[in-house]
Every structure is written in structure tokens, then in C-alpha cells.
CSV table of C-alpha atoms in Angstrom, one decimal:
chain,number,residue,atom,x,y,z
A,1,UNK,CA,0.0,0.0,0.0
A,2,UNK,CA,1.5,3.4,-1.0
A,3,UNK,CA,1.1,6.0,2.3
A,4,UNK,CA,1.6,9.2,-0.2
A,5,UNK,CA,-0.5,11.6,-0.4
A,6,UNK,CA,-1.0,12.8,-3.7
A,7,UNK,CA,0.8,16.8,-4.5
A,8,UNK,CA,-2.4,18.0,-5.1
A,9,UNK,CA,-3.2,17.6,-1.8
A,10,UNK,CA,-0.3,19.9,-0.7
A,11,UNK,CA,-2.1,22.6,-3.0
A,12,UNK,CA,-5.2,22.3,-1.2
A,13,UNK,CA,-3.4,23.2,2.2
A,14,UNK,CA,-1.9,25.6,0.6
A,15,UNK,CA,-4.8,27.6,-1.3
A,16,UNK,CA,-7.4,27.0,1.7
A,17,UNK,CA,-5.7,26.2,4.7
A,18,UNK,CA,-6.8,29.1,7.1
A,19,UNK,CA,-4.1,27.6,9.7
A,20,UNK,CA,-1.6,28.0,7.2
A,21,UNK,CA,-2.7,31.5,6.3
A,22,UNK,CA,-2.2,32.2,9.4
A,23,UNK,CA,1.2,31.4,10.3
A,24,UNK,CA,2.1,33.1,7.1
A,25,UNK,CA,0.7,36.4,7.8
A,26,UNK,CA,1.8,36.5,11.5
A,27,UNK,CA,5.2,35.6,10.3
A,28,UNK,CA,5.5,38.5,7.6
A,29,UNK,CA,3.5,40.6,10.1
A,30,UNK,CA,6.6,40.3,12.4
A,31,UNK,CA,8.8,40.4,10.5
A,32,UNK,CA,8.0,43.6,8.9
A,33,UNK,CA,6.9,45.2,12.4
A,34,UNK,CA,10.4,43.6,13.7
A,35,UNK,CA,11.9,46.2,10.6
A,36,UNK,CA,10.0,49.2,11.7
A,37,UNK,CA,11.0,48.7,15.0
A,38,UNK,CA,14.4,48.4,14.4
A,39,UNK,CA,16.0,52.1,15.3
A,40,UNK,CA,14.8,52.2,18.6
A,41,UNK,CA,16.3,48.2,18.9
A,42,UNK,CA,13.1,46.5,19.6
A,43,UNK,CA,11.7,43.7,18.1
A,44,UNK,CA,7.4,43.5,17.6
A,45,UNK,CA,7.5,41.0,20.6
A,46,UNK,CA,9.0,43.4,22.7
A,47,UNK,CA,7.1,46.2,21.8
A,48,UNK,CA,4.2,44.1,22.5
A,49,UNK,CA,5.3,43.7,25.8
A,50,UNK,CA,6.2,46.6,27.0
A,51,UNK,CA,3.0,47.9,26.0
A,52,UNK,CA,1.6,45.1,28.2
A,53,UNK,CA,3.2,47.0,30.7
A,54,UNK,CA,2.3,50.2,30.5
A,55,UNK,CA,-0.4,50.1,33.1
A,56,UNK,CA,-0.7,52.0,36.4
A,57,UNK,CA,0.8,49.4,38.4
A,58,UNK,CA,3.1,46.4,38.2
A,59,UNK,CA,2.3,43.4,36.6
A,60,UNK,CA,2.3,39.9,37.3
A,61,UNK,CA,3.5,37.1,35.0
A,62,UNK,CA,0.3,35.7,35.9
A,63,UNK,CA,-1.4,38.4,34.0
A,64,UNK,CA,0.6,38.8,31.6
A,65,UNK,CA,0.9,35.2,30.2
A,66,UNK,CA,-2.4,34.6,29.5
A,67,UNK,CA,-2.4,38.2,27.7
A,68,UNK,CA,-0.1,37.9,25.4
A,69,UNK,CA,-1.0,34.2,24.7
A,70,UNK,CA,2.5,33.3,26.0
A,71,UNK,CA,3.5,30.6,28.0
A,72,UNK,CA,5.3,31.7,31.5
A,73,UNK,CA,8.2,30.0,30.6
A,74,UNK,CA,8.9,31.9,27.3
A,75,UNK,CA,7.2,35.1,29.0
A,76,UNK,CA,10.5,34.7,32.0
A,77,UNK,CA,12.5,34.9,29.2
A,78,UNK,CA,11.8,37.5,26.8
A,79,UNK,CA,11.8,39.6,30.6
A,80,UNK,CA,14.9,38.8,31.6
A,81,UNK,CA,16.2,40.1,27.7
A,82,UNK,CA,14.4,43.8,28.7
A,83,UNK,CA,15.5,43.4,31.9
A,84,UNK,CA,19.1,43.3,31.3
A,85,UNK,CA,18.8,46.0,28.4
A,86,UNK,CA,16.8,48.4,31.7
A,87,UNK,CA,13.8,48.3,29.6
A,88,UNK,CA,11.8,47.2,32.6
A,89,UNK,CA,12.5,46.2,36.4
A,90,UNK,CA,11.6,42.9,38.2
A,91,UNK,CA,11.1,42.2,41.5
A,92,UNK,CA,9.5,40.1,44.7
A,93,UNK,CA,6.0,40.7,45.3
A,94,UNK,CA,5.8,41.2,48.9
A,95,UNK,CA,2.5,39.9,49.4
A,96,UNK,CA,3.0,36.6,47.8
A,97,UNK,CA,7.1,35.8,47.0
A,98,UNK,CA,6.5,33.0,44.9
A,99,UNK,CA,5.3,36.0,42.6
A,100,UNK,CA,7.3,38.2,40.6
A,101,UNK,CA,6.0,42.4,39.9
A,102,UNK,CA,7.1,43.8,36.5
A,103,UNK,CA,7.2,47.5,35.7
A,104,UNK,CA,8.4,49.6,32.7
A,105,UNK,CA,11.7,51.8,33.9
A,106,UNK,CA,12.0,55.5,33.0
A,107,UNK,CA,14.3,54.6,29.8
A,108,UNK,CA,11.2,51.7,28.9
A,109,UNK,CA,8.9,54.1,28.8
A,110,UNK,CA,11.4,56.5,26.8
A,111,UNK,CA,11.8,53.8,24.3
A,112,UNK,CA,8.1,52.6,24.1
A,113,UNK,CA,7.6,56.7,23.5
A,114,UNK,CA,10.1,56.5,20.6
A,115,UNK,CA,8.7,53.6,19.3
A,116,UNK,CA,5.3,54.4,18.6
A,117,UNK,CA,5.4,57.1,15.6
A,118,UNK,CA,7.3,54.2,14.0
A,119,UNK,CA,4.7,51.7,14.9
A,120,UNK,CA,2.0,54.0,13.8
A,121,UNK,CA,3.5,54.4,10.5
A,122,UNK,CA,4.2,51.0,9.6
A,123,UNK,CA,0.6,49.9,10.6
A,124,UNK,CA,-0.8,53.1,8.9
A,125,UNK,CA,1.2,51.7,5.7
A,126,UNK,CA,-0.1,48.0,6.1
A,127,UNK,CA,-4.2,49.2,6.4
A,128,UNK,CA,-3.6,51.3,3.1
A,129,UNK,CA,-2.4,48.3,1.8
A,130,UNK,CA,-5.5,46.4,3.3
A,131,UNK,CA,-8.2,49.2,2.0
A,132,UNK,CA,-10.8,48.7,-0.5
A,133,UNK,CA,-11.9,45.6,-2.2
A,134,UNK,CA,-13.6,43.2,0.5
A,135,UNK,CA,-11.2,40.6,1.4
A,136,UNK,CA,-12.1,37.1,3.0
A,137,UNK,CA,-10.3,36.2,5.9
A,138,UNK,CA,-8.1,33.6,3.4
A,139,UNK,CA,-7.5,37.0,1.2
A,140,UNK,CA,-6.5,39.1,3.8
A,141,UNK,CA,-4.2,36.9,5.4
A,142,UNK,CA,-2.7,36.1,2.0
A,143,UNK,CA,-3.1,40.0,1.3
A,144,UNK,CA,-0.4,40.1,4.9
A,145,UNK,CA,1.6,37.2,4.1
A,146,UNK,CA,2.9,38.6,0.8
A,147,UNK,CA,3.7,42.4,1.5
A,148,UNK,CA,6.7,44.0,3.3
């Protein structure tokens, strides 16, 4: 018995696989967000981030994971990165220690300050390239996944 699957079946995917559209778009999304970002030396994640944080008071990982969609784990991580570059401060929480309170520093904020006329022109660019004819989801996340 032959196990192949058929190539034609590889276009299917490929023409109307929304999952697949998906990762596609979020993938040039980044990477063309990553781009913008660039001269104030933040990637799209960490911009996301930090705008997590910009809140009135500190954050825990518990809310933040679940925010983001990240796992703690890879949330720890990507904290300890702004962390060392004094993007943002970590420290005990004193009324539970197992927990960890994360705040923007003064030079986060700075940078998240700087950042945004570039974000705003980048996304600015990417919905004129989104406007007019009415796209299907499928379309619009092909529309994404093959622009810079």
C-alpha cells in the first residue's frame, strides 16, 4: 500500500488552509513590524510587551501570560532580555514571594515613546495596503503574508 498523499493535496493546504494562512501572515507581520522597530532596537514582541506594561501598576506574569498568549516560561525569558537592556524592572511581590512584579523603567517608557510614531507608521502603511476591495479572511491573510 503506497502512504503518499498525492501533491495535489499539498495545494489544497496551501490555497485554503486558514491555519496556514495564518502562520504566514503573522510571520511577515513580524517580520515587517520587527523592521519598523528596528531604530529604537526592539523587536514586535518586545514592543508588545512593554505595552503590556504600560499600566498604572506592576504586573504579574500571571497576568501577563495569558495576555499575550505566551506561555510563562517563554514570558520569564523574553523579561529577563528587557530586563538586562533596563527596559523594565523585576522584583518580589511582597504579598505573595513566589510571585514576581514587573514594571516599565523610566528609559522603557522612553523607548516605548520613541517607538510608537514608528509603529503608527508601519501599521498606517499596512491598512492602506488592506483598504478597499472586500477581502475574506483567506484573502486578507494572503493580502499580509505577501507584503513587506
Amino acid at each position: 500500500m503506497d502512504d503518499k498523499l498525492p501533491f495535489e493535496t499539498t495545494i489544497e493546504v496551501r490555497d485554503h488552509c486558514l491555519c496556514l494562512a495564518t502562520q504566514r501572515a503573522a510571520r511577515a507581520l513580524a517580520r515587517r513590524f520587527d523592521h519598523a522597530l528596528k531604530p529604537v532596537g526592539l523587536t514586535n514582541g518586545q514592543f508588545s510587551l512593554l505595552h503590556a506594561l504600560n499600566r498604572p501598576s506592576p504586573a504579574r506574569i500571571t497576568e501577563l501570560a495569558p495576555f499575550l498568549a505566551m506561555d510563562r516560561t517563554t514570558l520569564t525569558a523574553a523579561l529577563k532580555v528587557l530586563e538586562r537592556d533596563g527596559l523594565v524592572t523585576i522584583a518580589p511581590d511582597t504579598r505573595d514571594k513566589r510571585n514576581r512584579l514587573i514594571s516599565l523603567t523610566s528609559f522603557g517608557h522612553a523607548v516605548l515613546s520613541e517607538a510608537m510614531p514608528l509603529w503608527r507608521a508601519e501599521h498606517a502603511a499596512l491598512e492602506f495596503q488592506l483598504r478597499g476591495e472586500e477581502h475574506t479572511p483567506r484573502r486578507t491573510l494572503g493580502v499580509i503574508s505577501t507584503t513587506r
